Coordinates of C-alpha atoms and ligand atoms in Angstrom, one line a residue:
M1 CA -17.6 37.1 7.2
G2 CA -21.3 35.8 7.0
I3 CA -22.5 32.8 5.0
F4 CA -24.0 35.0 2.4
N5 CA -21.4 36.9 0.3
F6 CA -19.2 34.0 -0.7
F7 CA -20.3 34.1 -4.2
S8 CA -18.8 37.6 -4.8
K9 CA -15.2 36.5 -3.9
P10 CA -12.5 36.7 -6.6
T11 CA -11.5 33.7 -8.6
I12 CA -8.7 31.3 -7.1
P13 CA -6.1 29.5 -8.5
K14 CA -7.2 26.0 -10.5
T15 CA -4.5 24.4 -8.2
H16 CA -5.9 25.5 -4.8
L17 CA -7.7 23.0 -2.8
A18 CA -10.4 25.0 -2.2
E19 CA -10.8 25.1 -6.1
K20 CA -10.7 21.4 -6.2
L21 CA -13.5 21.0 -3.5
T22 CA -15.8 23.6 -5.4
K23 CA -18.5 21.2 -6.1
T24 CA -18.7 20.6 -2.4
R25 CA -18.3 24.0 -1.0
H26 CA -20.9 25.5 -3.4
S27 CA -23.5 22.9 -2.7
F28 CA -23.0 23.3 1.0
W29 CA -23.0 26.9 1.4
G30 CA -26.0 27.6 -1.2
K31 CA -28.1 25.0 1.1
L32 CA -26.9 26.5 4.4
S33 CA -27.3 30.1 3.2
K34 CA -31.2 28.9 2.5
I35 CA -31.6 27.5 5.9
V36 CA -30.4 30.6 7.7
A37 CA -32.3 33.0 5.3
G38 CA -34.7 35.2 7.2
R39 CA -33.2 33.7 10.6
S40 CA -31.3 35.7 13.4
T41 CA -30.5 33.2 15.6
I42 CA -29.5 29.6 15.8
D43 CA -32.4 27.8 17.1
S44 CA -33.6 24.1 17.1
D45 CA -34.9 24.2 13.7
V46 CA -31.9 25.6 12.2
L47 CA -30.0 22.7 14.0
D48 CA -32.4 20.3 12.8
R49 CA -32.1 21.4 9.3
L50 CA -28.3 21.7 9.4
E51 CA -28.4 18.0 10.6
E52 CA -30.5 17.1 7.5
L53 CA -27.7 18.9 5.2
L54 CA -24.7 17.3 6.9
I55 CA -26.4 13.9 6.6
G56 CA -27.7 14.6 2.8
S57 CA -24.0 15.6 2.3
D58 CA -22.8 12.1 3.0
V59 CA -21.1 13.1 6.5
G60 CA -22.7 10.1 8.1
V61 CA -25.2 9.8 10.7
A62 CA -22.7 9.3 13.9
T63 CA -20.1 12.2 12.7
T64 CA -23.3 14.4 12.0
V65 CA -24.7 13.8 15.7
K66 CA -21.3 14.6 17.1
I67 CA -21.1 17.8 15.2
I68 CA -24.7 18.9 16.0
N69 CA -24.2 18.1 19.5
A70 CA -21.2 20.1 19.9
I71 CA -23.0 23.1 18.2
E72 CA -26.1 22.5 20.6
Q73 CA -23.5 22.7 23.9
R74 CA -22.0 26.0 22.2
V75 CA -25.4 27.6 21.6
A76 CA -26.6 26.6 25.1
R77 CA -23.7 28.0 26.6
D78 CA -23.3 31.2 24.7
K79 CA -26.9 32.4 24.4
Y80 CA -28.1 34.2 21.4
L81 CA -25.3 33.1 19.0
T82 CA -26.8 34.6 15.5
T83 CA -27.0 32.8 12.4
S84 CA -23.9 34.9 11.0
E85 CA -21.9 33.0 13.3
L86 CA -23.0 29.7 12.5
D87 CA -20.3 28.9 9.7
Q88 CA -17.6 30.0 12.1
I89 CA -18.9 27.7 14.9
L90 CA -19.3 24.9 12.4
Q91 CA -15.9 25.3 11.1
S92 CA -14.5 25.3 14.6
E93 CA -16.3 22.4 15.8
T94 CA -15.4 20.3 12.6
E95 CA -11.7 21.1 12.9
Q96 CA -12.1 20.1 16.7
L97 CA -13.5 16.8 15.8
L98 CA -10.8 16.1 13.3
H99 CA -8.1 17.2 15.6
R100 CA -8.6 14.4 17.8
L101 CA -8.2 11.8 14.8
P102 CA -5.0 9.9 13.7
S103 CA -3.4 12.3 11.2
S104 CA -1.0 11.8 8.4
K105 CA -0.1 15.5 8.5
K106 CA 2.9 16.2 6.3
D107 CA 4.4 12.8 6.4
A108 CA 1.9 10.3 4.6
L109 CA 4.5 7.8 3.9
V110 CA 6.9 7.3 7.0
I111 CA 9.7 4.7 6.5
T112 CA 10.4 4.0 10.1
R113 CA 10.9 0.4 10.1
P114 CA 14.2 -1.1 9.0
I115 CA 12.7 -3.6 6.5
R116 CA 13.4 -2.7 2.8
P117 CA 11.7 -1.9 0.7
H118 CA 8.7 -0.5 2.1
V119 CA 5.8 -2.3 0.7
I120 CA 2.4 -0.7 -0.3
L121 CA -0.4 -2.8 -1.0
V122 CA -3.3 -1.1 -2.9
V123 CA -7.0 -2.5 -2.5
G124 CA -10.4 -1.3 -3.5
V125 CA -13.8 -1.9 -5.0
N126 CA -13.6 -1.4 -9.1
G127 CA -12.9 1.8 -10.7
V128 CA -12.3 3.7 -7.6
G129 CA -9.0 4.8 -8.9
K130 CA -6.4 2.6 -7.5
T131 CA -4.3 2.4 -10.7
T132 CA -4.5 6.1 -11.0
T133 CA -3.5 6.7 -7.4
I134 CA -0.6 4.4 -8.0
G135 CA 0.9 6.2 -10.7
K136 CA 0.4 9.5 -8.8
L137 CA 2.1 8.1 -5.7
A138 CA 5.1 6.7 -7.8
A139 CA 5.4 10.3 -9.3
Q140 CA 5.4 11.9 -5.7
F141 CA 7.9 9.2 -4.4
I142 CA 10.2 9.4 -7.3
G143 CA 10.1 13.3 -7.0
Q144 CA 11.6 13.0 -3.6
G145 CA 14.3 10.9 -4.6
K146 CA 12.7 7.4 -3.7
K147 CA 13.5 4.3 -6.1
V148 CA 10.2 2.7 -6.7
I149 CA 8.7 0.0 -8.7
L150 CA 5.1 -1.4 -9.4
G151 CA 3.6 -4.6 -9.2
A152 CA 0.7 -5.3 -11.5
A153 CA -1.1 -7.7 -9.7
D154 CA -4.4 -7.1 -11.1
T155 CA -3.8 -9.9 -13.9
F156 CA -7.7 -10.0 -14.3
R157 CA -7.8 -7.5 -17.2
A158 CA -5.1 -6.8 -20.0
A159 CA -6.1 -3.4 -20.0
A160 CA -5.4 -3.1 -16.1
M161 CA -1.7 -4.2 -16.9
E162 CA -1.3 -1.7 -19.8
Q163 CA -2.7 1.0 -17.9
L164 CA -0.1 0.5 -15.0
M165 CA 2.8 0.2 -17.6
I166 CA 1.6 3.5 -19.1
W167 CA 1.9 5.2 -15.7
G168 CA 5.3 3.7 -15.0
N169 CA 6.6 5.0 -18.3
R170 CA 5.2 8.2 -17.6
V171 CA 6.4 8.7 -14.1
G172 CA 10.0 6.4 -14.6
A173 CA 8.9 3.6 -12.3
A174 CA 9.7 -0.1 -13.4
V175 CA 6.6 -2.2 -13.6
V176 CA 6.5 -6.0 -12.9
A177 CA 3.9 -7.9 -14.9
R178 CA 3.1 -11.3 -15.8
P179 CA 0.6 -12.5 -18.3
M180 CA -3.2 -11.9 -17.8
Q181 CA -4.8 -14.7 -15.6
S182 CA -1.3 -15.3 -13.7
D183 CA -1.8 -15.9 -10.1
P184 CA -1.8 -12.0 -8.6
S185 CA 0.2 -13.5 -5.6
S186 CA 3.0 -14.9 -7.7
V187 CA 3.1 -11.3 -9.3
A188 CA 3.3 -9.7 -5.7
H189 CA 6.0 -12.3 -4.8
E190 CA 8.1 -11.4 -7.9
T191 CA 7.7 -7.6 -7.3
V192 CA 9.1 -7.7 -3.7
Q193 CA 11.7 -10.0 -4.7
Q194 CA 12.8 -7.5 -7.5
G195 CA 12.6 -4.9 -5.2
I196 CA 15.0 -6.3 -2.7
R197 CA 17.5 -7.2 -5.7
S198 CA 17.3 -3.8 -6.9
D199 CA 17.7 -2.1 -3.4
I200 CA 14.2 -0.4 -4.2
D201 CA 12.8 2.3 -1.5
V202 CA 9.0 1.7 -2.2
V203 CA 7.2 -1.1 -4.1
I204 CA 3.3 -0.4 -5.1
I205 CA 1.4 -3.4 -5.7
D206 CA -2.1 -3.0 -7.6
T207 CA -4.7 -5.3 -7.1
A208 CA -7.9 -5.9 -9.2
G209 CA -10.7 -4.2 -8.2
R210 CA -13.3 -6.6 -6.0
L211 CA -16.8 -6.1 -4.8
H212 CA -16.9 -5.6 -1.1
T213 CA -20.1 -7.8 -1.0
K214 CA -18.0 -10.8 -2.4
V215 CA -16.5 -12.0 0.6
H216 CA -14.1 -14.8 -1.4
L217 CA -12.6 -12.0 -3.5
I218 CA -11.7 -9.8 -0.6
N219 CA -10.1 -12.8 1.1
E220 CA -7.9 -13.3 -1.9
L221 CA -6.2 -10.2 -0.7
A222 CA -5.4 -11.9 2.6
K223 CA -3.4 -14.5 0.4
I224 CA -1.6 -11.9 -1.6
K225 CA -0.6 -10.3 2.0
R226 CA 0.7 -13.8 3.2
T227 CA 2.6 -14.2 0.1
I228 CA 4.3 -10.8 0.6
Q229 CA 4.8 -11.5 4.2
K230 CA 6.6 -14.7 3.3
C231 CA 8.8 -13.3 0.8
L232 CA 9.6 -10.2 3.1
P233 CA 9.0 -10.4 6.7
G234 CA 7.2 -7.5 8.1
A235 CA 5.9 -6.4 4.8
P236 CA 3.6 -5.1 3.3
Q237 CA 4.1 -2.5 5.8
E238 CA 1.2 -0.5 4.4
V239 CA -2.4 -1.9 3.0
W240 CA -4.0 1.6 1.6
L241 CA -7.7 1.1 0.5
V242 CA -9.1 3.4 -2.0
L243 CA -12.5 4.8 -1.5
D244 CA -14.3 6.9 -4.5
G245 CA -15.6 10.1 -2.9
T246 CA -18.6 10.1 -5.3
N247 CA -19.4 6.7 -3.9
G248 CA -21.4 8.3 -0.9
Q249 CA -22.7 6.1 2.0
N250 CA -21.4 3.1 0.1
A251 CA -17.7 3.8 0.7
F252 CA -18.7 3.3 4.3
L253 CA -19.6 -0.1 3.8
Q254 CA -16.8 -0.8 1.5
A255 CA -14.4 0.7 4.3
E256 CA -16.1 -1.7 6.9
A257 CA -15.8 -4.6 4.5
F258 CA -12.2 -4.3 3.7
T259 CA -11.0 -3.3 7.0
A260 CA -12.5 -6.6 8.4
A261 CA -10.8 -8.7 5.9
V262 CA -7.2 -7.2 5.8
S263 CA -5.9 -4.9 8.2
V264 CA -6.0 -1.6 6.3
T265 CA -3.3 0.8 7.4
G266 CA -4.2 3.8 5.5
I267 CA -7.3 5.2 3.2
V268 CA -7.1 7.4 0.2
V269 CA -10.4 9.1 -0.8
T270 CA -10.5 9.8 -4.8
K271 CA -12.3 12.1 -6.9
L272 CA -13.4 14.7 -4.8
D273 CA -12.9 17.2 -7.6
G274 CA -16.1 15.3 -9.2
T275 CA -18.5 15.2 -6.1
S276 CA -20.9 18.0 -4.2
K277 CA -20.6 15.5 -1.4
G278 CA -17.2 15.6 -0.2
G279 CA -18.2 15.9 3.5
M280 CA -18.0 11.9 3.2
V281 CA -14.3 12.5 4.3
L282 CA -15.0 14.0 7.5
G283 CA -17.3 10.7 8.2
I284 CA -14.7 8.4 6.9
A285 CA -11.8 10.3 8.9
D286 CA -14.1 10.0 11.9
Q287 CA -15.5 6.7 12.1
F288 CA -12.7 4.5 11.1
S289 CA -9.6 4.9 13.2
I290 CA -7.3 4.4 10.2
P291 CA -5.8 7.6 8.9
I292 CA -6.5 9.2 5.8
K293 CA -3.4 9.4 4.0
Y294 CA -4.1 11.1 0.6
I295 CA -7.1 12.5 -1.3
G296 CA -7.6 12.8 -5.0
V297 CA -8.4 15.9 -6.5
G298 CA -8.4 15.2 -10.3
E299 CA -7.2 12.7 -13.1
K300 CA -3.5 14.6 -13.4
V301 CA -0.2 13.3 -12.0
D302 CA -0.2 15.9 -9.4
D303 CA -3.7 15.8 -8.5
L304 CA -2.9 13.8 -5.3
R305 CA -2.7 15.6 -2.1
I306 CA -1.5 14.6 1.4
F307 CA -4.7 14.7 3.8
D308 CA -4.2 17.5 6.1
P309 CA -7.3 17.7 8.2
H310 CA -6.6 21.3 9.0
A311 CA -6.1 22.3 5.4
F312 CA -9.0 20.5 4.1
V313 CA -11.7 21.7 6.7
V314 CA -10.1 25.5 5.8
S315 CA -10.5 25.0 2.3
L316 CA -14.0 23.4 2.7
F317 CA -15.2 26.6 4.4
Q318 CA -13.7 29.0 2.1
K319 CA -16.8 30.8 0.5
W320 CA -15.8 32.1 -3.1
Ligands
GTP401 N1 -12.1 13.1 -11.4 C1 -11.1 12.2 -11.0 N2 -11.2 11.2 -11.4 C2 -10.1 10.3 -11.0 C3 -9.3 10.4 -9.8 N3 -9.0 9.2 -9.5 C4 -9.0 8.3 -10.4 N4 -9.9 8.8 -11.5 C5 -10.6 8.2 -12.8 O1 -11.3 7.3 -12.5 C6 -11.1 6.4 -13.3 C7 -10.8 4.9 -12.9 O2 -9.7 5.1 -12.2 P1 -8.6 3.6 -12.2 O3 -7.3 4.2 -11.7 O4 -8.5 3.0 -13.5 O5 -9.6 2.9 -11.2 P2 -9.2 1.5 -10.6 O6 -9.7 1.4 -9.1 O7 -7.7 0.9 -10.6 O8 -10.1 0.3 -11.5 P3 -10.1 -1.2 -11.7 O9 -8.8 -1.6 -11.9 O10 -11.2 -1.3 -12.9 O11 -10.8 -1.9 -10.3 C8 -10.3 6.9 -14.3 O12 -11.0 7.4 -15.2 C9 -9.4 7.7 -13.6 O13 -8.7 8.8 -14.4 C10 -9.6 11.7 -9.2 O14 -9.1 11.8 -8.2 N5 -10.5 12.5 -9.5
MG402 MG1 -6.9 -0.6 -11.8

């Protein structure tokens, strides 16, 4: 199927990942069809414009160059490739790129180590969706029969604590909270203690949003981490960085700053339903050797998906 006829496809279920990625899909395919309009073969001009399109879609320069190089090699090998084949080639090269990456596949949370509880520290800049993601994660883990508690270590704003409590109530997870301005490390400590006492499977600690440019704020995370380690050696088993899919290139800068300060073990990319530049996921997955664990595709409790690179690319390349 060529790239011209995607607008005529039937409607798809609202829950389908491709439907959630509609803004990115339509923007990308709309622009790609303009690039190939009136051209029959994939020539260097088409490739130049494709490169611009990928960079403009926030795929990131380094990843774009890899994809373009791979397509160039393919074009050099199989002469006379037509523009109607470009979408299939792009899909297969993108899939091959992601195939080589560490993947969370079907098991985003693998509790392998014998240390109980499994502690996940959630970090990221302001407003990226940390608290919402924690609520959604708790719902998923509880749905799998795990016992979950949440720690409100964002003691910066009263509203932050309330927001986590609301999520806790909604999904059936207890929340450990302390008065505003309490030391976030002490809240984390108390949550882990509570987790040990109550034989909890998963402890998720929320933290205050902090700008990636404020080094001292980022370093505070290291202190929270040390406190958790003292309380339960080997914990936190996970430090998950939440990135906002609408933040574009800024998300790459955030990932650099946070990964330098705390050893991030997983990434969650949120708000992919609200951006036409979901291509950033490809760049983040390619440029940081940290698995993307989950993607957020809406504000509702079930709008969090395990990141499966294959399913992601297939959805991105759906043309309805
Ligand atoms: N559309 C959409 N909105 C989301 C998604 N994830 C989170 N949000 C929204 O993003 C906004 C901020 O989410 P929060 O969870 O409060 O973000 P936060 O990182 O905890 O913010 P701070 O605690 O202030 O740093 C809320 O309105 C959420 O509903 C998503 O995947 N899609
Ligand atoms: Mg929050």
